[in-house]
Amino acid sequence: MIKFNLKIGKMEEVKSDGRVEWNSEKKSGEIKIRYENGRKIFVAGFCKAELNINELQKISAKIGKKAKGEEIKNLALVSPETGRHPVMGFTEAIIQGLLLGEYEFKKYKSKKVDEVEQVEKVVEEVTIVVKTANELIKTKEEAEKAEIYCQAVFLARDLVNEPSSLTTPSYLAHLAEKLGKENGFQTEIFGEKEMEKMGMGCLLGVSKGSDEEAKFIKMEYSPLSGRSRTIVLVGKGVTFDTGGLSLKPSDGMETMKMDMAGAASILAVFSVLAKLKIKGHVIGLIPATENMPSGKAVKPGDILKSFSGKTVEVLNTDAEGRLILADALSYGLTLKPDIMIDLATLTGACMVALGEEIAGLFTKDEKLKTELLAAAGKSGEKIWPLPLEENYEELLKSNVADLKNVAGKKYGGAITAALFLQEFVGKTVWAHLDIAGPAWEEKGNELMPKGGTGFGVRTILNFLQKA
Ligand code: BES
Ligand code: ZN
Ligand code: ZN
């Protein structure tokens, strides 16, 4: 782990074997090395008058990698000046960039490879130089926050990267309990018997084909002082999505251990709420199950009765996320939240609409939309609004039940999935984030290797800091 120091003074006074200089004439992201009195200077292009956090994080990750390649152990930098002011949120972005870019999931690599990598040089220390005592206080806060955010992101990434044979619903439930004990929040775990009593027919229906018991995980963080809004966070926890009897083709199934990325992000958020001294009353709900085919599995044409009482005709067992979320969201309503937000790897259609980097945001509440867009902007994560089009609601009407779980149309799948969820949130202020694209990184980039990304953690934490 890199150690971060903060110092008031001049760059030249800092002892380090490398330092960063900003150059507004160079292309953003371009990094060149020059030498000065035996010291390596990383000249980083940064030509934006307006700060784009994602870009700054990427530049920072690149500097980290370059410095590592040059065997630099101590790096010093100041914030670039835009106009007369240093860039706001600079320290946060720089530290996040350096740390996020360092992440690796090596648990299952055999020892030999590990040993080779151990020898590799790493940046050990980064000193951020500021001009005034005031700036130092702000910078210190930003630095601490950034490190905690990254800890949470790494937990979410680890959970997504672990094989689904480990991260079963029971594993997630135990983890929630452990995190609760360590980080000062309450947990309650409901097993299948309790779910039956509660009438969670949709979650139980999805779980029918699996040998693993489904779990409904409830986490509650209530700070002693400053309780303001009650916010319910729901995370889709399908620990493996085969599609069920509507089986996925092999290439579509390959990455489906990531179908609990929403749950992973919510668990990660809870792991740092106390450390960040969040003031809101936050409740996390995770419906956790596998989606498997078997002689006991739910069949197309079956009808499930949800926690809300509404009945659902299951026409495609691969549209399982909306079923388990239906029960979780309507359970969430009973907690009378001011705001409810769900994170779910819900549809391939959302990836068709927005690509792999951007999550779809669905909400009818303009204030919540503005707050979430601002939180995402500050985190460097990308989300974009999509409509809850009323005209499409009738596509979800069933001949035999109150609703069917798929629209049966080729187009607008992300919207009809969101409209299905909307049936279960009553009048509560609610937002749905379809993270199917950005929850998983196919190629790897400056800020993350291939695999789980921990998407949503930083946006939700930024949102809660304001709550
Ligand atoms: N977990 C998938 C969605 C998904 C696809 C996430 C790709 C990440 C990457 C979800 O349960 C699903 O299978 N959705 C179907 C819905 C369809 C049957 C209406 C889909 O998107 O194809
Ligand atoms: Zn599915
Ligand atoms: Zn799924």
Coordinates of C-alpha atoms and ligand atoms in Angstrom, one line a residue:
M1 CA 0.0 0.0 0.0
I2 CA 1.3 3.5 -0.9
K3 CA 1.9 5.9 2.0
F4 CA 0.6 9.4 1.5
N5 CA 2.3 12.4 3.1
L6 CA 1.1 16.0 3.0
K7 CA 3.5 19.0 3.4
I8 CA 3.2 22.7 3.4
G9 CA 6.0 24.4 1.5
K10 CA 7.7 24.3 -1.9
M11 CA 8.1 21.4 -4.2
E12 CA 11.9 21.8 -4.3
E13 CA 12.2 21.4 -0.5
V14 CA 10.7 17.9 -0.7
K15 CA 13.1 15.1 -0.7
S16 CA 12.0 12.6 -3.3
D17 CA 13.4 10.6 -6.2
G18 CA 10.7 11.7 -8.6
R19 CA 8.2 14.5 -9.0
V20 CA 5.2 15.5 -11.2
E21 CA 4.9 18.7 -13.2
W22 CA 1.7 19.7 -14.9
N23 CA 1.9 21.0 -18.4
S24 CA -1.2 22.7 -19.8
E25 CA 0.2 22.8 -23.4
K26 CA 0.5 19.0 -23.6
K27 CA -2.4 16.6 -24.4
S28 CA -4.2 15.5 -21.3
G29 CA -2.9 12.1 -20.2
E30 CA 0.4 12.4 -22.0
I31 CA 3.3 11.7 -19.7
K32 CA 6.9 12.5 -20.6
I33 CA 10.0 12.1 -18.4
R34 CA 12.7 14.7 -18.1
Y35 CA 15.7 14.9 -15.9
E36 CA 16.8 17.7 -13.5
N37 CA 19.8 17.3 -11.2
G38 CA 19.5 13.5 -11.3
R39 CA 15.8 13.7 -10.4
K40 CA 13.2 12.3 -12.7
I41 CA 10.4 14.7 -13.5
F42 CA 7.1 13.3 -14.9
V43 CA 5.7 16.0 -17.1
A44 CA 1.9 15.3 -17.2
G45 CA -0.4 16.9 -19.8
F46 CA -3.4 18.4 -18.1
C47 CA -5.1 21.0 -20.3
K48 CA -8.6 21.1 -19.0
A49 CA -9.8 24.3 -17.4
E50 CA -12.7 22.3 -16.0
L51 CA -11.8 19.4 -13.9
N52 CA -12.9 16.0 -15.2
I53 CA -12.4 13.7 -12.3
N54 CA -12.3 10.5 -14.3
E55 CA -9.6 11.9 -16.6
L56 CA -7.6 13.1 -13.6
Q57 CA -7.9 9.7 -12.0
K58 CA -6.6 8.1 -15.2
I59 CA -3.7 10.5 -15.5
S60 CA -2.8 9.7 -11.9
A61 CA -3.0 6.0 -12.4
K62 CA -0.8 6.4 -15.5
I63 CA 1.8 8.4 -13.5
G64 CA 1.8 5.7 -10.8
K65 CA 2.5 3.0 -13.4
K66 CA 5.2 5.0 -15.1
A67 CA 6.9 5.8 -11.8
K68 CA 6.7 2.1 -10.9
G69 CA 8.4 1.3 -14.2
E70 CA 11.1 3.9 -13.5
E71 CA 11.7 2.4 -10.1
I72 CA 10.7 5.5 -8.3
K73 CA 10.0 5.0 -4.6
N74 CA 9.1 8.5 -3.5
L75 CA 7.0 10.8 -5.7
A76 CA 6.2 14.4 -4.9
L77 CA 3.5 16.5 -6.6
V78 CA 1.4 19.7 -6.3
S79 CA -2.0 20.3 -7.7
P80 CA -2.2 21.9 -11.1
E81 CA -3.6 25.5 -11.1
T82 CA -6.6 26.3 -13.2
G83 CA -6.9 30.0 -13.2
R84 CA -5.8 31.2 -9.8
H85 CA -7.1 28.2 -7.8
P86 CA -5.8 24.7 -7.3
V87 CA -8.2 22.1 -8.6
M88 CA -10.9 21.1 -6.2
G89 CA -11.1 17.5 -5.4
F90 CA -7.6 17.1 -6.8
T91 CA -6.1 15.1 -3.9
E92 CA -9.0 12.8 -3.8
A93 CA -8.8 12.1 -7.5
I94 CA -5.0 11.7 -7.5
I95 CA -5.0 9.2 -4.6
Q96 CA -8.0 7.3 -6.0
G97 CA -6.3 7.1 -9.3
L98 CA -3.0 5.8 -7.8
L99 CA -4.7 3.2 -5.6
L100 CA -7.4 2.0 -8.0
G101 CA -4.7 1.4 -10.7
E102 CA -2.7 -0.7 -8.3
Y103 CA -5.5 -3.3 -7.6
E104 CA -4.8 -6.9 -8.5
F105 CA -6.7 -10.1 -7.7
K106 CA -3.9 -12.6 -7.2
K107 CA -5.4 -15.0 -4.6
Y108 CA -5.5 -17.9 -7.0
K109 CA -2.2 -17.4 -8.7
S110 CA 0.3 -20.1 -7.7
K111 CA 3.1 -19.0 -5.4
K112 CA 5.8 -18.9 -8.0
V113 CA 4.1 -16.1 -9.9
D114 CA 3.6 -14.3 -6.7
E115 CA 7.3 -14.4 -5.8
V116 CA 8.3 -13.0 -9.1
E117 CA 5.8 -10.1 -8.7
Q118 CA 7.0 -9.4 -5.2
V119 CA 10.4 -8.4 -6.5
E120 CA 8.7 -5.8 -8.7
K121 CA 9.3 -2.2 -7.6
V122 CA 6.4 -0.3 -6.2
V123 CA 5.9 3.4 -5.4
E124 CA 6.1 3.5 -1.7
E125 CA 5.4 7.1 -0.8
V126 CA 3.6 10.0 -2.4
T127 CA 4.0 13.5 -1.0
I128 CA 1.4 16.1 -1.9
V129 CA 2.7 19.6 -1.4
V130 CA 0.3 22.4 -0.5
K131 CA 0.7 26.2 0.0
T132 CA -1.3 27.0 3.1
A133 CA -2.4 25.5 6.4
N134 CA -6.1 25.7 5.3
E135 CA -5.3 23.8 2.1
L136 CA -3.5 21.2 4.2
I137 CA -6.6 20.5 6.3
K138 CA -8.8 20.1 3.2
T139 CA -6.2 18.0 1.5
K140 CA -5.8 15.7 4.5
E141 CA -9.6 15.2 4.6
E142 CA -9.6 14.4 0.9
A143 CA -6.7 12.0 1.3
E144 CA -8.3 10.0 4.1
K145 CA -11.6 9.8 2.3
A146 CA -10.0 8.6 -0.9
E147 CA -8.2 5.8 0.9
I148 CA -11.4 4.6 2.6
Y149 CA -13.3 4.8 -0.7
C150 CA -10.7 2.6 -2.4
Q151 CA -10.7 0.1 0.5
A152 CA -14.4 -0.3 -0.2
V153 CA -14.0 -0.5 -3.9
F154 CA -11.4 -3.3 -3.4
L155 CA -13.8 -5.3 -1.3
A156 CA -16.5 -5.1 -4.0
R157 CA -14.0 -6.0 -6.7
D158 CA -12.7 -9.0 -4.7
L159 CA -16.3 -10.2 -4.1
V160 CA -17.1 -10.1 -7.8
N161 CA -13.8 -11.7 -8.8
E162 CA -14.2 -14.6 -6.4
P163 CA -15.6 -17.7 -8.0
S164 CA -19.4 -18.2 -7.4
S165 CA -18.7 -21.5 -5.7
L166 CA -17.3 -19.5 -2.8
T167 CA -19.5 -16.4 -2.9
T168 CA -22.8 -18.3 -2.3
P169 CA -25.8 -16.6 -0.7
S170 CA -24.7 -18.0 2.6
Y171 CA -21.2 -16.7 2.2
L172 CA -22.6 -13.2 1.5
A173 CA -24.8 -13.5 4.6
H174 CA -21.9 -14.5 6.8
L175 CA -19.8 -11.7 5.4
A176 CA -22.5 -9.2 6.1
E177 CA -22.6 -10.4 9.8
K178 CA -18.8 -10.2 10.1
L179 CA -18.7 -6.7 8.5
G180 CA -21.5 -5.6 10.8
K181 CA -19.6 -6.7 13.9
E182 CA -16.4 -5.0 12.7
N183 CA -18.0 -1.8 11.4
G184 CA -20.8 -1.0 13.8
F185 CA -24.0 -1.9 11.9
Q186 CA -26.8 -4.4 12.6
T187 CA -27.6 -7.4 10.4
E188 CA -30.5 -9.7 10.1
I189 CA -30.5 -12.7 7.9
F190 CA -33.6 -14.4 6.6
G191 CA -33.4 -18.0 5.4
E192 CA -35.9 -19.7 3.1
K193 CA -38.3 -20.8 5.9
E194 CA -38.6 -17.2 7.1
M195 CA -39.0 -16.0 3.5
E196 CA -41.9 -18.4 3.1
K197 CA -43.6 -17.0 6.2
M198 CA -43.0 -13.5 4.9
G199 CA -44.4 -14.4 1.5
M200 CA -41.3 -13.7 -0.7
G201 CA -42.6 -15.9 -3.4
C202 CA -40.5 -14.3 -6.2
L203 CA -37.1 -14.7 -4.5
L204 CA -38.0 -18.2 -3.5
G205 CA -39.2 -19.0 -7.0
V206 CA -35.8 -18.0 -8.5
S207 CA -34.0 -20.0 -5.9
K208 CA -36.0 -23.2 -6.5
G209 CA -33.6 -24.7 -8.9
S210 CA -30.6 -24.3 -6.7
D211 CA -29.0 -26.5 -4.0
E212 CA -27.8 -23.4 -2.2
E213 CA -30.2 -21.8 0.2
A214 CA -31.3 -18.3 -0.7
K215 CA -30.7 -15.6 1.9
F216 CA -32.4 -12.2 2.4
I217 CA -29.8 -10.0 4.0
K218 CA -30.7 -6.8 5.9
M219 CA -28.1 -4.4 7.2
E220 CA -28.9 -1.3 9.2
Y221 CA -26.6 1.5 10.0
S222 CA -28.0 4.1 12.4
P223 CA -25.5 6.7 13.7
L224 CA -26.1 7.9 17.2
S225 CA -26.1 11.5 16.2
G226 CA -27.3 13.5 13.2
R227 CA -29.7 10.9 11.8
S228 CA -31.4 12.6 8.9
R229 CA -33.0 10.8 5.9
T230 CA -33.7 7.1 5.9
I231 CA -32.2 5.6 2.8
V232 CA -32.7 2.1 1.6
L233 CA -30.1 0.6 -0.7
V234 CA -30.9 -2.6 -2.5
G235 CA -28.3 -4.8 -4.4
K236 CA -29.1 -7.6 -6.8
G237 CA -27.4 -10.7 -5.4
V238 CA -27.6 -13.4 -8.0
T239 CA -24.4 -15.2 -7.1
F240 CA -24.5 -17.1 -10.4
D241 CA -26.9 -16.6 -13.3
T242 CA -27.1 -19.6 -15.6
G243 CA -30.4 -18.2 -16.9
G244 CA -32.3 -21.1 -15.2
L245 CA -34.3 -23.3 -17.6
S246 CA -34.2 -20.4 -20.1
L247 CA -30.5 -21.4 -20.1
K248 CA -27.9 -18.9 -21.3
P249 CA -25.5 -19.9 -24.1
S250 CA -21.9 -20.6 -22.8
D251 CA -20.4 -17.3 -23.9
G252 CA -23.2 -15.4 -22.1
M253 CA -22.8 -17.5 -19.0
E254 CA -19.0 -17.2 -18.7
T255 CA -18.9 -14.0 -16.6
M256 CA -22.2 -14.5 -14.6
K257 CA -20.4 -14.8 -11.3
M258 CA -20.6 -11.0 -11.6
D259 CA -24.4 -11.0 -11.3
M260 CA -24.0 -10.1 -7.6
A261 CA -22.1 -7.0 -8.3
G262 CA -24.9 -4.8 -7.0
A263 CA -24.9 -6.8 -3.7
A264 CA -21.1 -6.6 -3.6
S265 CA -21.2 -2.8 -3.9
I266 CA -23.8 -2.4 -1.2
L267 CA -21.8 -4.6 1.2
A268 CA -18.7 -2.6 0.4
V269 CA -20.6 0.7 1.1
F270 CA -21.7 -0.7 4.5
S271 CA -18.1 -1.7 5.3
V272 CA -17.1 2.0 5.5
L273 CA -20.2 4.0 6.6
A274 CA -18.9 4.3 10.2
K275 CA -15.4 5.1 9.1
L276 CA -16.7 7.9 6.9
K277 CA -19.0 9.1 9.8
I278 CA -22.0 9.1 7.5
K279 CA -24.9 10.9 9.1
G280 CA -27.9 9.3 7.4
H281 CA -29.9 6.2 8.6
V282 CA -29.0 3.7 5.9
I283 CA -30.6 0.2 5.4
G284 CA -29.1 -2.3 3.0
L285 CA -31.2 -5.1 1.5
I286 CA -29.7 -8.0 -0.5
P287 CA -31.8 -10.7 -2.0
A288 CA -29.2 -13.4 -2.6
T289 CA -29.7 -16.5 -4.6
E290 CA -28.3 -18.6 -7.5
N291 CA -30.3 -18.9 -10.7
M292 CA -30.0 -22.6 -11.7
P293 CA -31.8 -25.1 -13.9
S294 CA -32.9 -28.4 -12.3
G295 CA -35.9 -30.7 -11.9
K296 CA -37.1 -28.4 -9.2
A297 CA -36.5 -25.1 -11.0
V298 CA -39.2 -22.5 -11.8
K299 CA -40.6 -23.2 -15.3
P300 CA -41.6 -20.7 -18.0
G301 CA -45.4 -20.3 -17.5
D302 CA -45.2 -20.6 -13.7
I303 CA -46.8 -17.9 -11.6
L304 CA -45.2 -16.5 -8.5
K305 CA -46.8 -14.5 -5.7
S306 CA -44.6 -11.6 -4.7
F307 CA -44.1 -10.1 -1.2
S308 CA -46.4 -7.2 -2.3
G309 CA -49.2 -9.6 -3.1
K310 CA -48.9 -9.0 -6.9
T311 CA -48.7 -12.2 -9.0
V312 CA -46.1 -12.6 -11.7
E313 CA -46.1 -14.9 -14.7
V314 CA -42.5 -16.1 -15.4
L315 CA -42.1 -16.3 -19.1
N316 CA -38.3 -16.2 -19.1
T317 CA -36.4 -17.6 -16.1
D318 CA -33.3 -15.5 -17.2
A319 CA -35.2 -12.3 -16.2
E320 CA -34.6 -13.3 -12.6
G321 CA -33.1 -10.1 -11.3
R322 CA -36.3 -8.2 -11.5
L323 CA -38.1 -11.0 -9.6
I324 CA -35.8 -11.0 -6.6
L325 CA -35.7 -7.2 -6.6
A326 CA -39.5 -7.0 -6.6
D327 CA -39.5 -8.7 -3.2
A328 CA -36.6 -6.7 -1.8
L329 CA -38.1 -3.4 -3.0
S330 CA -41.6 -4.0 -1.6
Y331 CA -40.0 -5.2 1.7
G332 CA -38.0 -1.9 1.6
L333 CA -41.3 0.0 1.4
T334 CA -42.4 -1.4 4.8
L335 CA -39.3 0.4 6.3
K336 CA -40.8 3.7 5.2
P337 CA -37.7 5.2 3.6
D338 CA -37.3 8.7 2.3
I339 CA -35.3 7.4 -0.6
M340 CA -34.8 3.9 -2.1
I341 CA -32.0 3.1 -4.6
D342 CA -31.2 -0.2 -6.2
L343 CA -28.1 -1.3 -8.0
A344 CA -28.4 -4.2 -10.3
T345 CA -26.7 -6.0 -13.2
L346 CA -30.2 -6.2 -14.7
T347 CA -30.2 -6.2 -18.5
G348 CA -27.9 -6.8 -21.5
A349 CA -30.2 -4.3 -23.2
C350 CA -28.8 -1.5 -21.0
M351 CA -25.4 -2.4 -22.4
V352 CA -26.8 -2.2 -25.9
A353 CA -28.1 1.3 -25.1
L354 CA -25.2 2.8 -23.2
G355 CA -22.2 0.5 -23.8
E356 CA -19.9 -1.1 -21.2
E357 CA -18.8 2.0 -19.3
I358 CA -22.1 3.7 -18.4
A359 CA -24.8 2.7 -16.0
G360 CA -28.5 3.5 -16.8
L361 CA -30.2 5.7 -14.2
F362 CA -34.0 5.5 -13.9
T363 CA -36.0 7.7 -11.6
K364 CA -39.0 10.0 -11.8
D365 CA -37.7 12.2 -9.0
E366 CA -35.8 15.2 -10.5
K367 CA -34.0 16.0 -7.2
L368 CA -32.8 12.5 -6.7
K369 CA -31.7 12.4 -10.3
T370 CA -29.7 15.6 -9.9
E371 CA -28.1 14.4 -6.7
L372 CA -27.1 11.1 -8.2
L373 CA -25.7 12.6 -11.3
A374 CA -23.6 15.0 -9.2
A375 CA -22.4 12.2 -6.9
A376 CA -21.4 10.2 -10.0
G377 CA -19.6 13.2 -11.5
K378 CA -17.6 13.6 -8.4
S379 CA -16.6 10.0 -8.3
G380 CA -15.6 9.7 -11.9
E381 CA -18.1 6.9 -12.5
K382 CA -20.4 7.4 -15.4
I383 CA -24.2 7.2 -15.2
W384 CA -26.8 8.4 -17.7
P385 CA -30.6 8.9 -17.4
L386 CA -33.0 6.7 -19.3
P387 CA -36.8 7.1 -19.3
L388 CA -39.5 5.2 -17.4
E389 CA -41.8 5.5 -20.4
E390 CA -45.5 5.0 -19.4
N391 CA -46.6 3.8 -22.8
Y392 CA -44.4 0.7 -22.4
E393 CA -46.1 -0.3 -19.1
E394 CA -48.8 -2.3 -20.9
L395 CA -46.1 -4.6 -22.4
L396 CA -45.8 -6.1 -18.9
K397 CA -49.5 -7.1 -18.6
S398 CA -50.1 -10.8 -18.4
N399 CA -53.1 -12.8 -19.5
V400 CA -53.1 -14.9 -16.4
A401 CA -51.4 -12.9 -13.7
D402 CA -51.0 -9.3 -12.6
L403 CA -47.7 -9.0 -14.5
K404 CA -45.3 -11.0 -16.7
N405 CA -41.6 -10.8 -16.1
V406 CA -40.6 -10.0 -19.7
A407 CA -42.1 -7.6 -22.2
G408 CA -41.7 -10.1 -25.1
K409 CA -40.4 -7.4 -27.4
K410 CA -37.0 -7.2 -28.8
Y411 CA -36.5 -3.5 -28.0
G412 CA -36.3 -1.3 -24.9
G413 CA -35.4 -4.1 -22.6
A414 CA -33.6 -1.9 -20.0
I415 CA -36.7 0.3 -19.8
T416 CA -39.3 -2.5 -19.5
A417 CA -37.1 -4.1 -16.7
A418 CA -37.1 -0.8 -14.8
L419 CA -40.8 -0.4 -15.3
F420 CA -41.3 -3.9 -13.8
L421 CA -39.4 -2.8 -10.7
Q422 CA -41.4 0.4 -10.5
E423 CA -44.5 -1.8 -10.0
F424 CA -43.1 -2.6 -6.5
V425 CA -42.0 0.8 -5.2
G426 CA -45.3 2.4 -4.6
K427 CA -45.0 6.2 -4.2
T428 CA -41.5 6.1 -2.6
V429 CA -38.8 8.3 -4.1
W430 CA -36.8 5.6 -5.9
A431 CA -33.9 5.3 -8.4
H432 CA -32.7 2.2 -10.2
L433 CA -29.2 1.9 -11.5
D434 CA -28.7 -0.7 -14.2
I435 CA -25.0 -1.5 -13.8
A436 CA -24.8 -4.5 -16.2
G437 CA -22.1 -2.8 -18.3
P438 CA -19.8 -1.0 -15.9
A439 CA -19.8 -3.7 -13.2
W440 CA -17.4 -5.8 -15.2
E441 CA -14.3 -4.7 -17.1
E442 CA -13.6 -6.9 -20.2
K443 CA -10.2 -5.5 -21.3
G444 CA -8.8 -3.7 -18.3
N445 CA -7.8 0.0 -18.3
E446 CA -5.7 2.4 -16.2
L447 CA -8.0 2.3 -13.3
M448 CA -8.9 -1.4 -13.2
P449 CA -7.7 -4.7 -14.4
K450 CA -10.0 -7.2 -16.1
G451 CA -12.9 -8.4 -13.9
G452 CA -15.0 -6.8 -11.2
T453 CA -14.8 -3.0 -11.0
G454 CA -16.6 -2.1 -7.8
F455 CA -18.9 0.2 -9.8
G456 CA -21.3 2.3 -7.8
V457 CA -19.4 2.2 -4.5
R458 CA -18.0 5.7 -4.9
T459 CA -21.1 7.2 -6.3
I460 CA -23.3 5.9 -3.5
L461 CA -20.8 7.0 -0.9
N462 CA -20.6 10.5 -2.4
F463 CA -24.4 10.5 -2.4
L464 CA -24.6 9.4 1.2
Q465 CA -22.1 12.1 2.3
K466 CA -24.7 14.6 1.3
A467 CA -27.6 12.8 2.8
Ligands
BES1 N1 -27.8 -10.9 -15.3 C1 -28.5 -10.7 -16.6 C2 -28.1 -9.3 -17.2 C3 -26.7 -9.2 -17.6 C4 -26.3 -9.4 -18.9 C5 -25.8 -8.6 -16.8 C6 -25.0 -9.3 -19.3 C7 -24.4 -8.4 -17.2 C8 -24.1 -8.7 -18.5 C9 -30.0 -10.7 -16.4 O1 -30.4 -11.6 -15.4 C10 -30.5 -11.3 -17.7 O2 -30.2 -12.4 -18.0 N2 -31.3 -10.4 -18.4 C11 -31.9 -10.8 -19.6 C12 -33.3 -10.3 -19.6 C13 -34.1 -10.9 -20.8 C14 -34.3 -12.4 -20.6 C15 -35.4 -10.2 -20.8 C16 -31.1 -10.1 -20.7 O3 -30.6 -9.0 -20.5 O4 -30.8 -10.8 -21.7
ZN2 ZN -30.7 -13.6 -16.0
ZN3 ZN -29.1 -11.9 -13.8

